Amino acid sequence: MKHLLPVLEEIILPIMAKCISSDGQDVLEDVLELLAYFTYFGELSPRLWSLWPQLHALVMDFGIDYWENILIPLDNSISRWETQHETSLSITCWPGAGVRVQLQ
């Protein structure tokens, strides 16, 4: 299955990016579940990382209701990053100001 994920990611990621907005509220939970699968089973590609600014904007807009669904791919991404790379990931949150991700 791992060999299929990059191919599926290339096809599905533009759709996921479109759905991570107020336009995709009806399917947002499904998109976040897909993102959880990609971040758990696949390699963390730059394409997957490109969704995080959109997810942050989503949370700051209306997506706080989906916080539990967002935590799963976020946790997977942080955990997988540290196992795939020799650097660790540091995430700093400021209420109302945003999130900063640093490599250490």
PDB file of C-alpha atoms in Angstrom:
ATOM      1  CA  MET A   1       0.000   0.000   0.000  1.00  0.00           C
ATOM      2  CA  LYS A   2       2.884   2.383   0.743  1.00  0.00           C
ATOM      3  CA  HIS A   3       3.847   2.506  -2.922  1.00  0.00           C
ATOM      4  CA  LEU A   4       0.331   3.683  -3.844  1.00  0.00           C
ATOM      5  CA  LEU A   5       0.206   6.593  -1.421  1.00  0.00           C
ATOM      6  CA  PRO A   6       2.429   8.995  -3.425  1.00  0.00           C
ATOM      7  CA  VAL A   7       0.313   8.357  -6.518  1.00  0.00           C
ATOM      8  CA  LEU A   8      -2.934   8.841  -4.593  1.00  0.00           C
ATOM      9  CA  GLU A   9      -1.514  11.908  -2.880  1.00  0.00           C
ATOM     10  CA  GLU A  10      -0.767  13.529  -6.215  1.00  0.00           C
ATOM     11  CA  ILE A  11      -4.336  12.935  -7.370  1.00  0.00           C
ATOM     12  CA  ILE A  12      -6.243  13.624  -4.153  1.00  0.00           C
ATOM     13  CA  LEU A  13      -4.237  16.469  -2.615  1.00  0.00           C
ATOM     14  CA  PRO A  14      -5.671  19.244  -4.840  1.00  0.00           C
ATOM     15  CA  ILE A  15      -9.171  18.074  -3.907  1.00  0.00           C
ATOM     16  CA  MET A  16      -8.237  17.969  -0.227  1.00  0.00           C
ATOM     17  CA  ALA A  17      -6.781  21.478  -0.457  1.00  0.00           C
ATOM     18  CA  LYS A  18     -10.037  22.751  -1.958  1.00  0.00           C
ATOM     19  CA  CYS A  19     -12.082  21.046   0.748  1.00  0.00           C
ATOM     20  CA  ILE A  20     -10.037  22.525   3.605  1.00  0.00           C
ATOM     21  CA  SER A  21     -12.029  25.732   3.485  1.00  0.00           C
ATOM     22  CA  SER A  22     -15.504  26.940   4.276  1.00  0.00           C
ATOM     23  CA  ASP A  23     -16.545  25.484   0.895  1.00  0.00           C
ATOM     24  CA  GLY A  24     -15.734  21.985   2.136  1.00  0.00           C
ATOM     25  CA  GLN A  25     -17.473  22.006   5.503  1.00  0.00           C
ATOM     26  CA  ASP A  26     -19.732  19.131   4.475  1.00  0.00           C
ATOM     27  CA  VAL A  27     -16.785  16.810   3.841  1.00  0.00           C
ATOM     28  CA  LEU A  28     -14.166  18.267   6.180  1.00  0.00           C
ATOM     29  CA  GLU A  29     -14.197  15.355   8.617  1.00  0.00           C
ATOM     30  CA  ASP A  30     -13.627  12.922   5.735  1.00  0.00           C
ATOM     31  CA  VAL A  31     -10.781  15.042   4.360  1.00  0.00           C
ATOM     32  CA  LEU A  32      -9.127  15.175   7.786  1.00  0.00           C
ATOM     33  CA  GLU A  33      -9.470  11.402   8.071  1.00  0.00           C
ATOM     34  CA  LEU A  34      -7.753  11.010   4.703  1.00  0.00           C
ATOM     35  CA  LEU A  35      -5.027  13.360   5.862  1.00  0.00           C
ATOM     36  CA  ALA A  36      -4.620  11.227   8.987  1.00  0.00           C
ATOM     37  CA  TYR A  37      -4.084   8.132   6.814  1.00  0.00           C
ATOM     38  CA  PHE A  38      -1.565   9.901   4.575  1.00  0.00           C
ATOM     39  CA  THR A  39       0.398  11.236   7.544  1.00  0.00           C
ATOM     40  CA  TYR A  40       0.398   7.892   9.324  1.00  0.00           C
ATOM     41  CA  PHE A  41       1.168   5.475   6.498  1.00  0.00           C
ATOM     42  CA  GLY A  42       2.966   7.613   3.920  1.00  0.00           C
ATOM     43  CA  GLU A  43       6.061   9.746   3.747  1.00  0.00           C
ATOM     44  CA  LEU A  44       5.636  13.366   4.774  1.00  0.00           C
ATOM     45  CA  SER A  45       5.998  15.118   1.470  1.00  0.00           C
ATOM     46  CA  PRO A  46       6.250  18.871   0.940  1.00  0.00           C
ATOM     47  CA  ARG A  47       2.797  18.622  -0.645  1.00  0.00           C
ATOM     48  CA  LEU A  48       1.324  17.328   2.615  1.00  0.00           C
ATOM     49  CA  TRP A  49       3.119  20.025   4.607  1.00  0.00           C
ATOM     50  CA  SER A  50       1.616  22.620   2.275  1.00  0.00           C
ATOM     51  CA  LEU A  51      -1.822  21.903   3.782  1.00  0.00           C
ATOM     52  CA  TRP A  52      -0.862  23.057   7.286  1.00  0.00           C
ATOM     53  CA  PRO A  53      -1.171  26.807   6.641  1.00  0.00           C
ATOM     54  CA  GLN A  54      -4.659  26.138   5.288  1.00  0.00           C
ATOM     55  CA  LEU A  55      -5.532  24.065   8.351  1.00  0.00           C
ATOM     56  CA  HIS A  56      -4.273  26.838  10.596  1.00  0.00           C
ATOM     57  CA  ALA A  57      -6.428  29.375   8.752  1.00  0.00           C
ATOM     58  CA  LEU A  58      -9.354  26.977   9.019  1.00  0.00           C
ATOM     59  CA  VAL A  59      -8.966  26.691  12.800  1.00  0.00           C
ATOM     60  CA  MET A  60      -8.715  30.456  13.146  1.00  0.00           C
ATOM     61  CA  ASP A  61     -11.900  30.895  11.082  1.00  0.00           C
ATOM     62  CA  PHE A  62     -14.490  28.227  11.886  1.00  0.00           C
ATOM     63  CA  GLY A  63     -12.563  24.988  12.300  1.00  0.00           C
ATOM     64  CA  ILE A  64     -12.182  24.952  16.066  1.00  0.00           C
ATOM     65  CA  ASP A  65     -15.163  22.579  16.025  1.00  0.00           C
ATOM     66  CA  TYR A  66     -12.937  20.145  14.115  1.00  0.00           C
ATOM     67  CA  TRP A  67      -9.964  20.437  16.476  1.00  0.00           C
ATOM     68  CA  GLU A  68     -10.156  16.772  17.553  1.00  0.00           C
ATOM     69  CA  ASN A  69     -10.069  15.713  13.894  1.00  0.00           C
ATOM     70  CA  ILE A  70      -7.125  18.021  13.153  1.00  0.00           C
ATOM     71  CA  LEU A  71      -5.086  16.718  16.095  1.00  0.00           C
ATOM     72  CA  ILE A  72      -4.742  13.234  14.593  1.00  0.00           C
ATOM     73  CA  PRO A  73      -2.874  14.229  11.407  1.00  0.00           C
ATOM     74  CA  LEU A  74      -0.974  16.901  13.368  1.00  0.00           C
ATOM     75  CA  ASP A  75       0.251  14.311  15.876  1.00  0.00           C
ATOM     76  CA  ASN A  76       1.116  11.905  13.058  1.00  0.00           C
ATOM     77  CA  SER A  77       3.064  14.602  11.239  1.00  0.00           C
ATOM     78  CA  ILE A  78       5.099  15.587  14.275  1.00  0.00           C
ATOM     79  CA  SER A  79       5.815  11.972  15.230  1.00  0.00           C
ATOM     80  CA  ARG A  80       6.701  10.906  11.699  1.00  0.00           C
ATOM     81  CA  TRP A  81       8.875  13.972  11.091  1.00  0.00           C
ATOM     82  CA  GLU A  82      11.120  13.063  13.992  1.00  0.00           C
ATOM     83  CA  THR A  83      11.459   9.449  12.841  1.00  0.00           C
ATOM     84  CA  GLN A  84      12.132  10.382   9.184  1.00  0.00           C
ATOM     85  CA  HIS A  85      14.587  13.217   9.865  1.00  0.00           C
ATOM     86  CA  GLU A  86      17.463  13.808  12.230  1.00  0.00           C
ATOM     87  CA  THR A  87      15.998  17.112  13.359  1.00  0.00           C
ATOM     88  CA  SER A  88      13.187  17.579  15.818  1.00  0.00           C
ATOM     89  CA  LEU A  89      10.166  19.755  15.297  1.00  0.00           C
ATOM     90  CA  SER A  90       9.252  22.503  17.737  1.00  0.00           C
ATOM     91  CA  ILE A  91       5.788  24.027  17.607  1.00  0.00           C
ATOM     92  CA  THR A  92       4.979  27.255  19.417  1.00  0.00           C
ATOM     93  CA  CYS A  93       1.432  28.588  19.643  1.00  0.00           C
ATOM     94  CA  TRP A  94       0.367  32.112  20.543  1.00  0.00           C
ATOM     95  CA  PRO A  95      -3.321  32.611  21.264  1.00  0.00           C
ATOM     96  CA  GLY A  96      -4.739  34.828  18.565  1.00  0.00           C
ATOM     97  CA  ALA A  97      -1.349  35.270  16.883  1.00  0.00           C
ATOM     98  CA  GLY A  98      -0.688  31.958  15.206  1.00  0.00           C
ATOM     99  CA  VAL A  99       1.637  28.996  15.186  1.00  0.00           C
ATOM    100  CA  ARG A 100       5.355  28.838  14.468  1.00  0.00           C
ATOM    101  CA  VAL A 101       7.051  25.578  13.503  1.00  0.00           C
ATOM    102  CA  GLN A 102      10.821  25.363  13.877  1.00  0.00           C
ATOM    103  CA  LEU A 103      13.346  22.673  13.060  1.00  0.00           C
ATOM    104  CA  GLN A 104      15.884  21.949  15.777  1.00  0.00           C
TER     105      GLN A 104
END
